Each structure stands twice: as C-alpha cells, then as structure tokens.
PDB file of C-alpha atoms in Angstrom:
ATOM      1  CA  UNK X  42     -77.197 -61.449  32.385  1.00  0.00           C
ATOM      2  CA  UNK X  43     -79.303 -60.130  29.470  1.00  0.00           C
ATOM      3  CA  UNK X  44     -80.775 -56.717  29.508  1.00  0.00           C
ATOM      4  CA  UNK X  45     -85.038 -56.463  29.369  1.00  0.00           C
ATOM      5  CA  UNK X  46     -84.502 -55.471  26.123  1.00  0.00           C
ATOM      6  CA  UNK X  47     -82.730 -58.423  24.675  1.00  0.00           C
ATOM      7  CA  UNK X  48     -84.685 -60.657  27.053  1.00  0.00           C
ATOM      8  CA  UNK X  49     -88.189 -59.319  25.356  1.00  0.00           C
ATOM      9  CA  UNK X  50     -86.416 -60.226  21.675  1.00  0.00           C
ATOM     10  CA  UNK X  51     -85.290 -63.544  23.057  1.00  0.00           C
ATOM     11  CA  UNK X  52     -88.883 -64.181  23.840  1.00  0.00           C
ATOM     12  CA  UNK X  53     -89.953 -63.526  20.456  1.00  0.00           C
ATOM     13  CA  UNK X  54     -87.492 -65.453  18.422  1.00  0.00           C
ATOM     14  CA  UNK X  55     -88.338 -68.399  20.909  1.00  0.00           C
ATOM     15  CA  UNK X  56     -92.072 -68.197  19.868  1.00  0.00           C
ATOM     16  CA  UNK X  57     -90.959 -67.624  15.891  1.00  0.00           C
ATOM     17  CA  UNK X  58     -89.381 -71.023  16.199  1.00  0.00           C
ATOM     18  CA  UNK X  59     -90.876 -72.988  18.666  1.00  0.00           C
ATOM     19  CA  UNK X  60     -93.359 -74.693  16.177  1.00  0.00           C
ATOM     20  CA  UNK X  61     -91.511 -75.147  12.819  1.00  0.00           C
ATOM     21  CA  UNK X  62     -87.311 -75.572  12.119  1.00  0.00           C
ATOM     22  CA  UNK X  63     -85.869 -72.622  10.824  1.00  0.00           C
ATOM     23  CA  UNK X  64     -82.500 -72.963   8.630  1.00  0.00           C
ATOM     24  CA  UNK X  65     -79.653 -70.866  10.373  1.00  0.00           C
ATOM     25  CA  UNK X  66     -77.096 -69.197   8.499  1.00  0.00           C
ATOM     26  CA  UNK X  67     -73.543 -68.397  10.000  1.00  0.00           C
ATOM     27  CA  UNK X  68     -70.828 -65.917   9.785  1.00  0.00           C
ATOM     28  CA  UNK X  69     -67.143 -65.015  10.939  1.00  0.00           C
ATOM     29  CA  UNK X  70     -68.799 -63.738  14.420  1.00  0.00           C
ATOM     30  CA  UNK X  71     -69.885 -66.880  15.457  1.00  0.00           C
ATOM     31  CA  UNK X  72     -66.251 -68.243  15.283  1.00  0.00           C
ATOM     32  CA  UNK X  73     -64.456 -64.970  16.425  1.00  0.00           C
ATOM     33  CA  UNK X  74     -64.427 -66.552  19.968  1.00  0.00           C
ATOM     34  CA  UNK X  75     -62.608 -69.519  19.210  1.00  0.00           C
ATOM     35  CA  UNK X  76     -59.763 -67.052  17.708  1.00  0.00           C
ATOM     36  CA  UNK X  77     -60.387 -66.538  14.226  1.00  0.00           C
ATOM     37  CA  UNK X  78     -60.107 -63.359  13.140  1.00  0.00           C
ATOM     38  CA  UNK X  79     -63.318 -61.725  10.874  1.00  0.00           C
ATOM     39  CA  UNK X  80     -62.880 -59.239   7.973  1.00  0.00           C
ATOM     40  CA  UNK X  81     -64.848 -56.562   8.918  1.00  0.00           C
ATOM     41  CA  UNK X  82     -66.174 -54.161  11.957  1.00  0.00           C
ATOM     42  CA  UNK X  83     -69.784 -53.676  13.630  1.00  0.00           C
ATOM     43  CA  UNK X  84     -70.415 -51.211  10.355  1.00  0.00           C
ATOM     44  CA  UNK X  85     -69.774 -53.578   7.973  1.00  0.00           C
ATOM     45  CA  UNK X  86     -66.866 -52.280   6.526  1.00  0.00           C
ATOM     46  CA  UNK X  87     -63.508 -54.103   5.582  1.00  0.00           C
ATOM     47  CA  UNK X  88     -60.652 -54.330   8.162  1.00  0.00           C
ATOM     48  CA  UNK X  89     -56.998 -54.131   7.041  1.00  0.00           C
ATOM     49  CA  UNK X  90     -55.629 -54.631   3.382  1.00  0.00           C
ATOM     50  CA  UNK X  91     -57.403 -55.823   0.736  1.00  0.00           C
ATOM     51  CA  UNK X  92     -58.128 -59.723   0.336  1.00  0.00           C
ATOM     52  CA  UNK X  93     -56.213 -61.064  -2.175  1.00  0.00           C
ATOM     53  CA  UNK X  94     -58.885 -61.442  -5.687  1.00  0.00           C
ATOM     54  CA  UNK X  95     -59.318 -64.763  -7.542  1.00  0.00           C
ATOM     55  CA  UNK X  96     -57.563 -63.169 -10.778  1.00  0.00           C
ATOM     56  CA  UNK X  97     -54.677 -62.259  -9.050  1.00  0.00           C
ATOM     57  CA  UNK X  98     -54.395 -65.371  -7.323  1.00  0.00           C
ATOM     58  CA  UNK X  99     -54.700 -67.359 -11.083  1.00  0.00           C
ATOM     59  CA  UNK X 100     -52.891 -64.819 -12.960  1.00  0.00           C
ATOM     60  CA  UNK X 101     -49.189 -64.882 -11.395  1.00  0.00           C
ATOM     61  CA  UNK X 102     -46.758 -67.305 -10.176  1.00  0.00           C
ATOM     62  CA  UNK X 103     -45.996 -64.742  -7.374  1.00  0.00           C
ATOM     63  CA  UNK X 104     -48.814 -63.856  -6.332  1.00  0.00           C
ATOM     64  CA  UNK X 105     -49.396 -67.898  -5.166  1.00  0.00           C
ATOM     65  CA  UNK X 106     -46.345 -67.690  -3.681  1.00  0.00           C
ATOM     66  CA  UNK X 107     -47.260 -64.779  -1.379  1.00  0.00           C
ATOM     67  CA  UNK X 108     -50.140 -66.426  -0.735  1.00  0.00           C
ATOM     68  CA  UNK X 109     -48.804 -69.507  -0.080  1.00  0.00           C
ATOM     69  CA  UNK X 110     -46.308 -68.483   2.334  1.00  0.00           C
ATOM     70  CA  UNK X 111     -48.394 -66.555   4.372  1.00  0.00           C
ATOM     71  CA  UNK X 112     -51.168 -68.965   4.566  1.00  0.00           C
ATOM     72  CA  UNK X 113     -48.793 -71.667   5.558  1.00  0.00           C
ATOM     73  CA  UNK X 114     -48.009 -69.625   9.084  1.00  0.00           C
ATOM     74  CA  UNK X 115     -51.664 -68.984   9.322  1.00  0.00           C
ATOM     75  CA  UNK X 116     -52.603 -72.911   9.567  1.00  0.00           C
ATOM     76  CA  UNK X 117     -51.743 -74.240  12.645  1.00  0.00           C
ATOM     77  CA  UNK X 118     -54.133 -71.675  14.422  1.00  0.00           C
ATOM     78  CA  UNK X 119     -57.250 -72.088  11.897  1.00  0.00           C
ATOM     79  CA  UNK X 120     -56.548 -76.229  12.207  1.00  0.00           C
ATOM     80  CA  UNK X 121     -55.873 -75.804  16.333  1.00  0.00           C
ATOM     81  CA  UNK X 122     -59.789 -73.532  16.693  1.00  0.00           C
ATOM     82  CA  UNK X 123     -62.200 -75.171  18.566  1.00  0.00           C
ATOM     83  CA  UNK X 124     -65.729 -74.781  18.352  1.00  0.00           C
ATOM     84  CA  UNK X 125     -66.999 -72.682  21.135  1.00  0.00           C
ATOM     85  CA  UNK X 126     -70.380 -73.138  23.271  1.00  0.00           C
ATOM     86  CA  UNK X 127     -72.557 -71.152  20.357  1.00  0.00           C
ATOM     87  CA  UNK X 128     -71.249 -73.837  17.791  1.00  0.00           C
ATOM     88  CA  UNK X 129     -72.367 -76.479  20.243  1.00  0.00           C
ATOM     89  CA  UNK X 130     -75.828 -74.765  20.790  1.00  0.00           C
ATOM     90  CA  UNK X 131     -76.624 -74.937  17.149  1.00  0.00           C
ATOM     91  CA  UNK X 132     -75.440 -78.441  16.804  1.00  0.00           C
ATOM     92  CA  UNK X 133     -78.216 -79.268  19.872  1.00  0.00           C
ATOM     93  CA  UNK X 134     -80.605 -77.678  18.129  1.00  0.00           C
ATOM     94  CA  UNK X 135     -80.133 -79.672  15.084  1.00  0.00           C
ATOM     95  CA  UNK X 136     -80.016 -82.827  16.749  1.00  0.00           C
ATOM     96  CA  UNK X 137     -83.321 -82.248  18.416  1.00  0.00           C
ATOM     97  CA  UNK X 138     -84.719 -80.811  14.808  1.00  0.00           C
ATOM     98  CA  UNK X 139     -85.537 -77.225  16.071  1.00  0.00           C
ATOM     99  CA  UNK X 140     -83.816 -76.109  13.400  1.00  0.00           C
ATOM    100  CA  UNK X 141     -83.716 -77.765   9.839  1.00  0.00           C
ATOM    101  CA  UNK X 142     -79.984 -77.219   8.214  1.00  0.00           C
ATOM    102  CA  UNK X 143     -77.125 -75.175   8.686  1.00  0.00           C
ATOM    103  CA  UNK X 144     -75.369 -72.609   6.025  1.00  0.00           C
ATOM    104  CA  UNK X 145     -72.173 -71.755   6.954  1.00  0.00           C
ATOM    105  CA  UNK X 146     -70.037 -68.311   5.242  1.00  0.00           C
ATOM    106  CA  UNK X 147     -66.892 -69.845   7.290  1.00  0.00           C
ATOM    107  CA  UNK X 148     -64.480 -71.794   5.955  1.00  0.00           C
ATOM    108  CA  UNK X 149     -63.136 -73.172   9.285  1.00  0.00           C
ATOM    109  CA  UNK X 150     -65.312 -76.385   9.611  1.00  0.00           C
ATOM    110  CA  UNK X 151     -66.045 -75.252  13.177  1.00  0.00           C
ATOM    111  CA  UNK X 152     -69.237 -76.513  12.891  1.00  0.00           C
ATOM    112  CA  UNK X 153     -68.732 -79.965  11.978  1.00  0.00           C
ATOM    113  CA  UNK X 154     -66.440 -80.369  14.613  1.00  0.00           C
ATOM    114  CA  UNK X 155     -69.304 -79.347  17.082  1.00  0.00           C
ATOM    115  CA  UNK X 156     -71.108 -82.008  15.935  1.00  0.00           C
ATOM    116  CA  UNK X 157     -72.982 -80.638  13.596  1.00  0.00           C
ATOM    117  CA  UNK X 158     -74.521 -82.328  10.052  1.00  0.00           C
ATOM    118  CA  UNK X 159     -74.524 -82.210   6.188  1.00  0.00           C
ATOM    119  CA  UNK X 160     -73.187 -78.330   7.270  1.00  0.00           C
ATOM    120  CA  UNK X 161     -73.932 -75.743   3.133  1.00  0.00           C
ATOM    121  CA  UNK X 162     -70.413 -75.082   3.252  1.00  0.00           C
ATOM    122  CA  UNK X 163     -70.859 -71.560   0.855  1.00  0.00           C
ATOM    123  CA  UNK X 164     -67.394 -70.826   0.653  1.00  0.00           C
ATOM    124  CA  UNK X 165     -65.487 -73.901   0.491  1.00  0.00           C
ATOM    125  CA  UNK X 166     -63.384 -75.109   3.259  1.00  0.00           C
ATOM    126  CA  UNK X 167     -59.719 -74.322   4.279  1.00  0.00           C
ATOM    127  CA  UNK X 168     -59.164 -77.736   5.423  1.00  0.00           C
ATOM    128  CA  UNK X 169     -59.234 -78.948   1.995  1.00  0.00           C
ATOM    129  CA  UNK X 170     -57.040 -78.028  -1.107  1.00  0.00           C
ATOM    130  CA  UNK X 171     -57.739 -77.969  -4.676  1.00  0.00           C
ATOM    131  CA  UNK X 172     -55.425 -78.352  -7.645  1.00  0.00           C
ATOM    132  CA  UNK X 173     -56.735 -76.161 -10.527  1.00  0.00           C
ATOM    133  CA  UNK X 174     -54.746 -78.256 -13.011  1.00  0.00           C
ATOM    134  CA  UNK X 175     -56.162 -81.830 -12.228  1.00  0.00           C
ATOM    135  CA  UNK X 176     -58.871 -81.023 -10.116  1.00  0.00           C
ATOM    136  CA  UNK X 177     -58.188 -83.702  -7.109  1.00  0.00           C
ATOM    137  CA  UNK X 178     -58.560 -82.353  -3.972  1.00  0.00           C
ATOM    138  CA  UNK X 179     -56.228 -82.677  -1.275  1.00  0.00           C
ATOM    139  CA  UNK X 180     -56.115 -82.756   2.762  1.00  0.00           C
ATOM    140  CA  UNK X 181     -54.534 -79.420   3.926  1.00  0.00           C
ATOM    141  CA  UNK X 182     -52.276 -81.251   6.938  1.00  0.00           C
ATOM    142  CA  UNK X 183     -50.657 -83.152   3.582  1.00  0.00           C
ATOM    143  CA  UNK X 184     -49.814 -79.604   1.883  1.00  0.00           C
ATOM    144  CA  UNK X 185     -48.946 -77.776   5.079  1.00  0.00           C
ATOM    145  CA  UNK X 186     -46.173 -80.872   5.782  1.00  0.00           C
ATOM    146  CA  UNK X 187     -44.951 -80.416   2.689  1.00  0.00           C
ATOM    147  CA  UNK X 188     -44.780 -76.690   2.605  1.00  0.00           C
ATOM    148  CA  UNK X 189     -43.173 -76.866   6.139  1.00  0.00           C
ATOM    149  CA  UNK X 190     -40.635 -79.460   4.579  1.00  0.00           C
ATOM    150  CA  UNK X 191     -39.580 -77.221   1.923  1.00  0.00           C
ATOM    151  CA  UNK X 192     -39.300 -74.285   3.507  1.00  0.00           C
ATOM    152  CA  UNK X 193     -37.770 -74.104   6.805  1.00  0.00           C
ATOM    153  CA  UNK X 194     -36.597 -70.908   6.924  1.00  0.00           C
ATOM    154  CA  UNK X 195     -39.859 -69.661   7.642  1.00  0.00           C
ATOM    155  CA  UNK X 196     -40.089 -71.845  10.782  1.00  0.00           C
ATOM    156  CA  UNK X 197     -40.493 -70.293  14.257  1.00  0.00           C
ATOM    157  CA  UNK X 198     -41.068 -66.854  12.208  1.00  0.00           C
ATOM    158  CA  UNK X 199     -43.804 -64.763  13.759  1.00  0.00           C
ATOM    159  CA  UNK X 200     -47.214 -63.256  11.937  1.00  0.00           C
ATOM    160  CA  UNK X 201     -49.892 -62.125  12.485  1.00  0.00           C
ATOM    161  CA  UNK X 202     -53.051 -63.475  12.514  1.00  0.00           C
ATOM    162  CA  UNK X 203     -55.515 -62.367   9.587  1.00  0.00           C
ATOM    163  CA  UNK X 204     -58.672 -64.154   8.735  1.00  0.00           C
ATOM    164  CA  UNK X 205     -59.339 -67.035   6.596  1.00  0.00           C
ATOM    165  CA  UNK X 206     -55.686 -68.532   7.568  1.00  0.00           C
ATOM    166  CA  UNK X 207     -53.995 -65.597   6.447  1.00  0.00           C
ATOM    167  CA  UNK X 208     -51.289 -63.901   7.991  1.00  0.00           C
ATOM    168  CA  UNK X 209     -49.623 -60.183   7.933  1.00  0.00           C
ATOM    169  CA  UNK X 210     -46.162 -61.499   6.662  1.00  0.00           C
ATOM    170  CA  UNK X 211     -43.166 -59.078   5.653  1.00  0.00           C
ATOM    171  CA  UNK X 212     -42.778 -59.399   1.913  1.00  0.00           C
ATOM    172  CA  UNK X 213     -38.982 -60.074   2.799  1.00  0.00           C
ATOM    173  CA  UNK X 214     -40.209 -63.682   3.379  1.00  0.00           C
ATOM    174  CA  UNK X 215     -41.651 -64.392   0.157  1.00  0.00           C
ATOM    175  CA  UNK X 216     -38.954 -64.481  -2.224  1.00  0.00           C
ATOM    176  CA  UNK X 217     -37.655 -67.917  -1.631  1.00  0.00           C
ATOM    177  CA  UNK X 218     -40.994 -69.324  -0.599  1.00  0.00           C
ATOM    178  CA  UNK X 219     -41.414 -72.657  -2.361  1.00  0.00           C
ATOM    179  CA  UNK X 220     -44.999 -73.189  -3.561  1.00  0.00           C
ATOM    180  CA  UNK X 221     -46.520 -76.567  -2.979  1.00  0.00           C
ATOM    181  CA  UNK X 222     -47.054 -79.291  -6.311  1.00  0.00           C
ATOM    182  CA  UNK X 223     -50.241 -81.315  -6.527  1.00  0.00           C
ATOM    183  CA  UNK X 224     -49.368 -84.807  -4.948  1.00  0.00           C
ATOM    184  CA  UNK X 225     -51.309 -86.028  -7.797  1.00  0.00           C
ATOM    185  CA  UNK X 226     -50.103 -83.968 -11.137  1.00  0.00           C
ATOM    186  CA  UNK X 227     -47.621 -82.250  -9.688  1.00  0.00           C
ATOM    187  CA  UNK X 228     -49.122 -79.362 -10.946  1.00  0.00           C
ATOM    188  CA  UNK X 229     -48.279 -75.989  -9.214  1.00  0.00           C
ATOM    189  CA  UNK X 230     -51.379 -74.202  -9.318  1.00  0.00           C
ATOM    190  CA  UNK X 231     -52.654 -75.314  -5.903  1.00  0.00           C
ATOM    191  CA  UNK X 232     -55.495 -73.339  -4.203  1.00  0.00           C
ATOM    192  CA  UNK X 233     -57.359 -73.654  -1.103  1.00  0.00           C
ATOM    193  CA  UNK X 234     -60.732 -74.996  -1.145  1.00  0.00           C
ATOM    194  CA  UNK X 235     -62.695 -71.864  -0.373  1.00  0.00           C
ATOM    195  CA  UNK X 236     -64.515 -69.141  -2.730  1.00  0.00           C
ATOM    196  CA  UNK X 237     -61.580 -66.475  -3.378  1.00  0.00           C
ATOM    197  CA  UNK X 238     -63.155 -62.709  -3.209  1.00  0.00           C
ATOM    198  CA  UNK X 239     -63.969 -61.926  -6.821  1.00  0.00           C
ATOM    199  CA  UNK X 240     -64.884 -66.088  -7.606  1.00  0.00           C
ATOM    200  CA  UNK X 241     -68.184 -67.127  -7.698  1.00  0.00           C
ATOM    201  CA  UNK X 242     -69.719 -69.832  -5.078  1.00  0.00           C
ATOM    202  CA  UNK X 243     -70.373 -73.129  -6.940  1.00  0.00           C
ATOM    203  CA  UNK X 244     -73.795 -73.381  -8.770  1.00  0.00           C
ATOM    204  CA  UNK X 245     -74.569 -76.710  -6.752  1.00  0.00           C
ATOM    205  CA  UNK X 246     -73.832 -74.997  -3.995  1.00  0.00           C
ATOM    206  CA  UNK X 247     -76.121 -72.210  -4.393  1.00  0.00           C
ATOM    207  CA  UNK X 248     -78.729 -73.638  -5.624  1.00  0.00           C
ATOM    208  CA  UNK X 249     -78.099 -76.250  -2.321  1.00  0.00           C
ATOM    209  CA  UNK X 250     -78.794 -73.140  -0.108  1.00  0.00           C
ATOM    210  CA  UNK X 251     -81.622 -71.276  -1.071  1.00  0.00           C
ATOM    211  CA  UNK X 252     -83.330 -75.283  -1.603  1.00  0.00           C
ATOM    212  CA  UNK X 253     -83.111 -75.136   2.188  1.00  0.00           C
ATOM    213  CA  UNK X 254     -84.283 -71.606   2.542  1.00  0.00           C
ATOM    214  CA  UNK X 255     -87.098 -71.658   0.504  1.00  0.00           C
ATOM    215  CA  UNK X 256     -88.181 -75.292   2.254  1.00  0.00           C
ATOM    216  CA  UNK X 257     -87.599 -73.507   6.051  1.00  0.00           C
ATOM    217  CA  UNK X 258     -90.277 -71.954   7.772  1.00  0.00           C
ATOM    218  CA  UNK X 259     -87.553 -68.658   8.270  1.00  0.00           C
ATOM    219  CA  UNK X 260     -83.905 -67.964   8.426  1.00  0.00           C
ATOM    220  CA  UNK X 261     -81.829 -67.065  11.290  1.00  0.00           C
ATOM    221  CA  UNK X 262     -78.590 -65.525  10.475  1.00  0.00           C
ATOM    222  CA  UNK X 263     -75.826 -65.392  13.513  1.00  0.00           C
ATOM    223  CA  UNK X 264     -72.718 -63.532  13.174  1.00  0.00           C
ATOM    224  CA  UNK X 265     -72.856 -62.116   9.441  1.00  0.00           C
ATOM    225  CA  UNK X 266     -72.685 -58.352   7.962  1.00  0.00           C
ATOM    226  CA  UNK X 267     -74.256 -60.287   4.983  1.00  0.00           C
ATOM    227  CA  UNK X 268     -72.157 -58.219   2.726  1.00  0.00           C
ATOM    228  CA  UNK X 269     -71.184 -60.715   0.590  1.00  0.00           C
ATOM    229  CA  UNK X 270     -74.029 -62.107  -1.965  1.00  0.00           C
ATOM    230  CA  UNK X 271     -74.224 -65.505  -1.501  1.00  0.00           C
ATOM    231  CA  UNK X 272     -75.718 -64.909   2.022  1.00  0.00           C
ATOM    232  CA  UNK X 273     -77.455 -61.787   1.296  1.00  0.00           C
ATOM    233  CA  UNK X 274     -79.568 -63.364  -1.720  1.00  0.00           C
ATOM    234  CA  UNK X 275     -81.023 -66.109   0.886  1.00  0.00           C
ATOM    235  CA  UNK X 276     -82.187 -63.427   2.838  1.00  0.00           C
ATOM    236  CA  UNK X 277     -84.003 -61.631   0.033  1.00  0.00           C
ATOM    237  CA  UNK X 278     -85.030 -64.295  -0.515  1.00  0.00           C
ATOM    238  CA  UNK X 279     -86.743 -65.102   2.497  1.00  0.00           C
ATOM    239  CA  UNK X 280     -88.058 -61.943   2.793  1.00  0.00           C
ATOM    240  CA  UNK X 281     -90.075 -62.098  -0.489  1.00  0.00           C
ATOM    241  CA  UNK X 282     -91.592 -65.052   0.421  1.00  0.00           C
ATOM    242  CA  UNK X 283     -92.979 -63.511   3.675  1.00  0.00           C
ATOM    243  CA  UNK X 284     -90.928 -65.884   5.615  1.00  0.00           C
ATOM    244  CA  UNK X 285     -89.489 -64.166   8.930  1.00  0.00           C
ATOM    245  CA  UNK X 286     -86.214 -63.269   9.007  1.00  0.00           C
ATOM    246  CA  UNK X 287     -84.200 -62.899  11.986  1.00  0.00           C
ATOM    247  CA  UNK X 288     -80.276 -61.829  12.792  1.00  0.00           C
ATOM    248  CA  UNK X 289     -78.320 -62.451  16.123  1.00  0.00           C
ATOM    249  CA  UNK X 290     -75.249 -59.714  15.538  1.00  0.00           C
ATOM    250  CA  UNK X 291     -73.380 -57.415  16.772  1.00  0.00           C
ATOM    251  CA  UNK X 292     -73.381 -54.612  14.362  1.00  0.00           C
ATOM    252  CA  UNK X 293     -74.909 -53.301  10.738  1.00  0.00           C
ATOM    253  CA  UNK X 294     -75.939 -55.622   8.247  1.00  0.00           C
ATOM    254  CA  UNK X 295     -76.732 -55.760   4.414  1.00  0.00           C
ATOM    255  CA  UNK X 296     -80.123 -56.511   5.112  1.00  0.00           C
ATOM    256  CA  UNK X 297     -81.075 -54.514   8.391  1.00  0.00           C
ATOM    257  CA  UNK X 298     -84.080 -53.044   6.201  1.00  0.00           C
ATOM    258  CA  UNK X 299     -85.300 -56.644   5.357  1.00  0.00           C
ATOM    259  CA  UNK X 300     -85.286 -58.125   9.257  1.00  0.00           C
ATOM    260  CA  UNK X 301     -88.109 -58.859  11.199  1.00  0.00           C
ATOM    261  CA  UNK X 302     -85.964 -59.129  14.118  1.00  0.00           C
ATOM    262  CA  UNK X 303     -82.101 -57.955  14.842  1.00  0.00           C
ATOM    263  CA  UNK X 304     -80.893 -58.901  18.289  1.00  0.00           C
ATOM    264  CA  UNK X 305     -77.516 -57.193  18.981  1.00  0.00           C
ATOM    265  CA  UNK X 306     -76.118 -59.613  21.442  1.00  0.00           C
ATOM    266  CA  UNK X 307     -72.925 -61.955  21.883  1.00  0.00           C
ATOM    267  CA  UNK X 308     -73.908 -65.137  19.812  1.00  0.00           C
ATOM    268  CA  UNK X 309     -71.685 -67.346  22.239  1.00  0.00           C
ATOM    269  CA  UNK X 310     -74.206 -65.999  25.152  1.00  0.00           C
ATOM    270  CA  UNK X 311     -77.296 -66.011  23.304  1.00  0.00           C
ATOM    271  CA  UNK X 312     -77.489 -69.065  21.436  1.00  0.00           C
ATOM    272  CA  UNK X 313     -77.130 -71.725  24.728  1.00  0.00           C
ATOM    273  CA  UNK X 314     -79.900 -70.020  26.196  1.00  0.00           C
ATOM    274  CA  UNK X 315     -81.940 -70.460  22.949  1.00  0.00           C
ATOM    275  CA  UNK X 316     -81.054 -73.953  22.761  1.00  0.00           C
ATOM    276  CA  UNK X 317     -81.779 -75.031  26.382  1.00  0.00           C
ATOM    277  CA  UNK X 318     -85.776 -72.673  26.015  1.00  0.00           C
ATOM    278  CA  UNK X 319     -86.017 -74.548  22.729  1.00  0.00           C
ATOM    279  CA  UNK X 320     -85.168 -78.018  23.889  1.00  0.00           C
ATOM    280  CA  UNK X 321     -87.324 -77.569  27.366  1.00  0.00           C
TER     281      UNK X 321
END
C-alpha cells in the first residue's frame, strides 16, 4: 500500500504523462530485485573497492587476468537474472506508446528480455565481448565455456557477488587463471562489452540518447544516483529545455536540484501501478 504522500506524486506523474510519451532512463535499482548487485548506497556514494579503471584494465596482462577470473564466477548469476515485474511494466508501457524509448545505465540486458525494444544500451552490454585487437565481438556463453574449459580449478569455488558480473575473489586464485583468446585473432586482449569506469560511452551512442531526450516530451529516470555523466548530461539536458524531469528512487541523486518531481518509492511497486493508470 502506498502512503498519501506517494499516492499524491503518483497522481502527478500520471497527469505529466498521460498526454505525450516520455523517454525513461534506467539504473542498477531497477534490476537490484532480480539479484544484481548496484555500486552505490541511497547517498550516492560508492560501495566496496574501487571498480577496476579502463587504463588498468589495457595497461597489464595481470590486471585482465584478475579481471577475467573473477568475472568468469560472476556470470552464471548476471546470465541466470530475470527481469522482475518493474522491467515488465516499462516494457507495457512501451508497447502501448506511453512512453517513447528506453535508456538503459545497466549492462544486464534485463530489459530486452522483458520484452522491451531498440533498448540505448549506454554502457555496453555484459552479454557481449569485445576483442580490442580485431574488433569482432563475441557471445559471452562462447568465452565463459572456454574460460570454464581452461580453468577448472576455479570450479565449484565460492565468491561473492559484486556488480556488473564481478565477484570478491581471493587474489590466491588469480595466478594460474588462464585469460581467454579471441575465437577470431586469437588475440588476448579480450574485454567485455560495457563502458569500463574511466572509458568514455561511444559517440553514436551518446549522441543516440540525448536524440531521444531532446525529441521526448520529459524524462523519467528509475533507479539511478545519476552520478555517472552519461545519464546526468540527459538530464541537464532536459532541464534546460524546460522539459519536466522526473526520478522514481530510493535515495540522493546528481540532479535532485534539477527535478520537478522525486518519488522515493520501490520501482518494482511503483511502476505496475503506473503502467496499469496509464494503460486504463
């Protein structure tokens, strides 16, 4: 049951998009039901040890390897998630057009598998793998049996869950870890298909996003602190063009001083009962 409060701000966010499609922009709270873990806490700041940066990851052989060996335990629980009911509300609303596109911070493809369309994927996917001497791209299940093939030492070892398809592993593990080879070049400078802290999202990409910002009649973010740029320069801009902006989460965000709205509610409770008001 939702409080008067939240009820009242329901209300309003129904009548802000009742008569034209907003785009809806997504972060690691929407998919913390479904098990992933997110990076940071309701103030916005980091949890745990530091990600690992895009310089480290390109400048050392052992520094893929940790990687590697860690994110190879993570796998099975990213590639076992299932979308959970607020994934399937926003994939309702898109098929009935109340909202115009979908802009996604995760990396988890949660919401294609809700059914969900042409999805701005602003940080890659984990489901895909890149090989930074060729450039083909590979499907993750391929690398993961091949990691799993060549190193079964690691099998039925226990980690723990971090996010993104990482893992706390003991550094005793690593040593002997051997790092995947591009199926193609057999190149060994394999990286997942996602935007490494410290990389830069993809031009096309951006410039992808804030196309379908600046065409939407406002911007609903769900589940983000908005700390990173790429999602906090579509709310800016949003907010300059006198477009509302409006944020479903639980917790502080980047752009608190931009909203129009902040609704500090459970996204998986919130966003069904959008959905079914909308679609009445």
């Amino acid at each position: 049951m939702l409080d008067s409060r939240t009820r009242e701000q329901l209300d309003r966010l129904q009548q802000l998009m009742a008569d034209q499609p907003f785009v809806v922009l997504t972060g690691a709270g929407i998919s913390t039901p479904s098990g992933i873990p997110d990076y940071r806490d309701n103030q916005g700041v980091r949890r745990g040890r530091q990600p690992m940066m895009y310089q480290e990851f390109l400048s050392a052989p052992e520094s893929r390897r940790r990687y590697w060996a860690r994110a190879m335990l993570g796998w099975p629980r990213v590639r076992l998630a299932q979308p959970n009911v607020a994934h399937e509300a926003l994939a309702s609303l898109q098929s009935t057009r109340r909202i115009g596109g979908l802009i996604t911070q995760n990396v988890d493809t949660l919401h294609d598998q809700a059914g969900s369309h042409d999805v701005i994927e602003l940080h890659g996917s984990l489901h895909r793998v890149l090989c930074l001497d060729c450039g083909q791209r590979s499907e993750r299940d391929s690398i993961q049996q091949l990691m799993e093939a060549q190193n079964p030492y690691l099998a039925g070892v226990d980690a723990v869950q971090a996010p993104d398809g990482d893992t706390l592993l003991d550094s005793a593990f690593e040593a002997r870890f051997q790092v995947p080879q591009c199926p193609h070049c057999a190149g060994e400078r394999m990286k997942p298909d996602v935007v490494f802290f410290g990389e830069n999202v993809a031009q096309q990409t951006a410039a992808k996003a804030m196309a379908a910002v600046e065409k939407a009649a406002g911007l609903l973010v769900v589940g983000s602190s908005l700390m990173a740029y790429s999602a906090f320069r579509l709310c800016r801009a949003v907010a300059d063009q006198g477009k509302p902006l409006i944020a479903i989460n639980l917790g502080k965000t980047r752009a608190d001083d931009l909203l129009d709205l902040k609704i500090e509610a459970s996204c998986e409770q919130l966003l069904p009962l959008l959905a079914q008001r909308l679609s009445s």
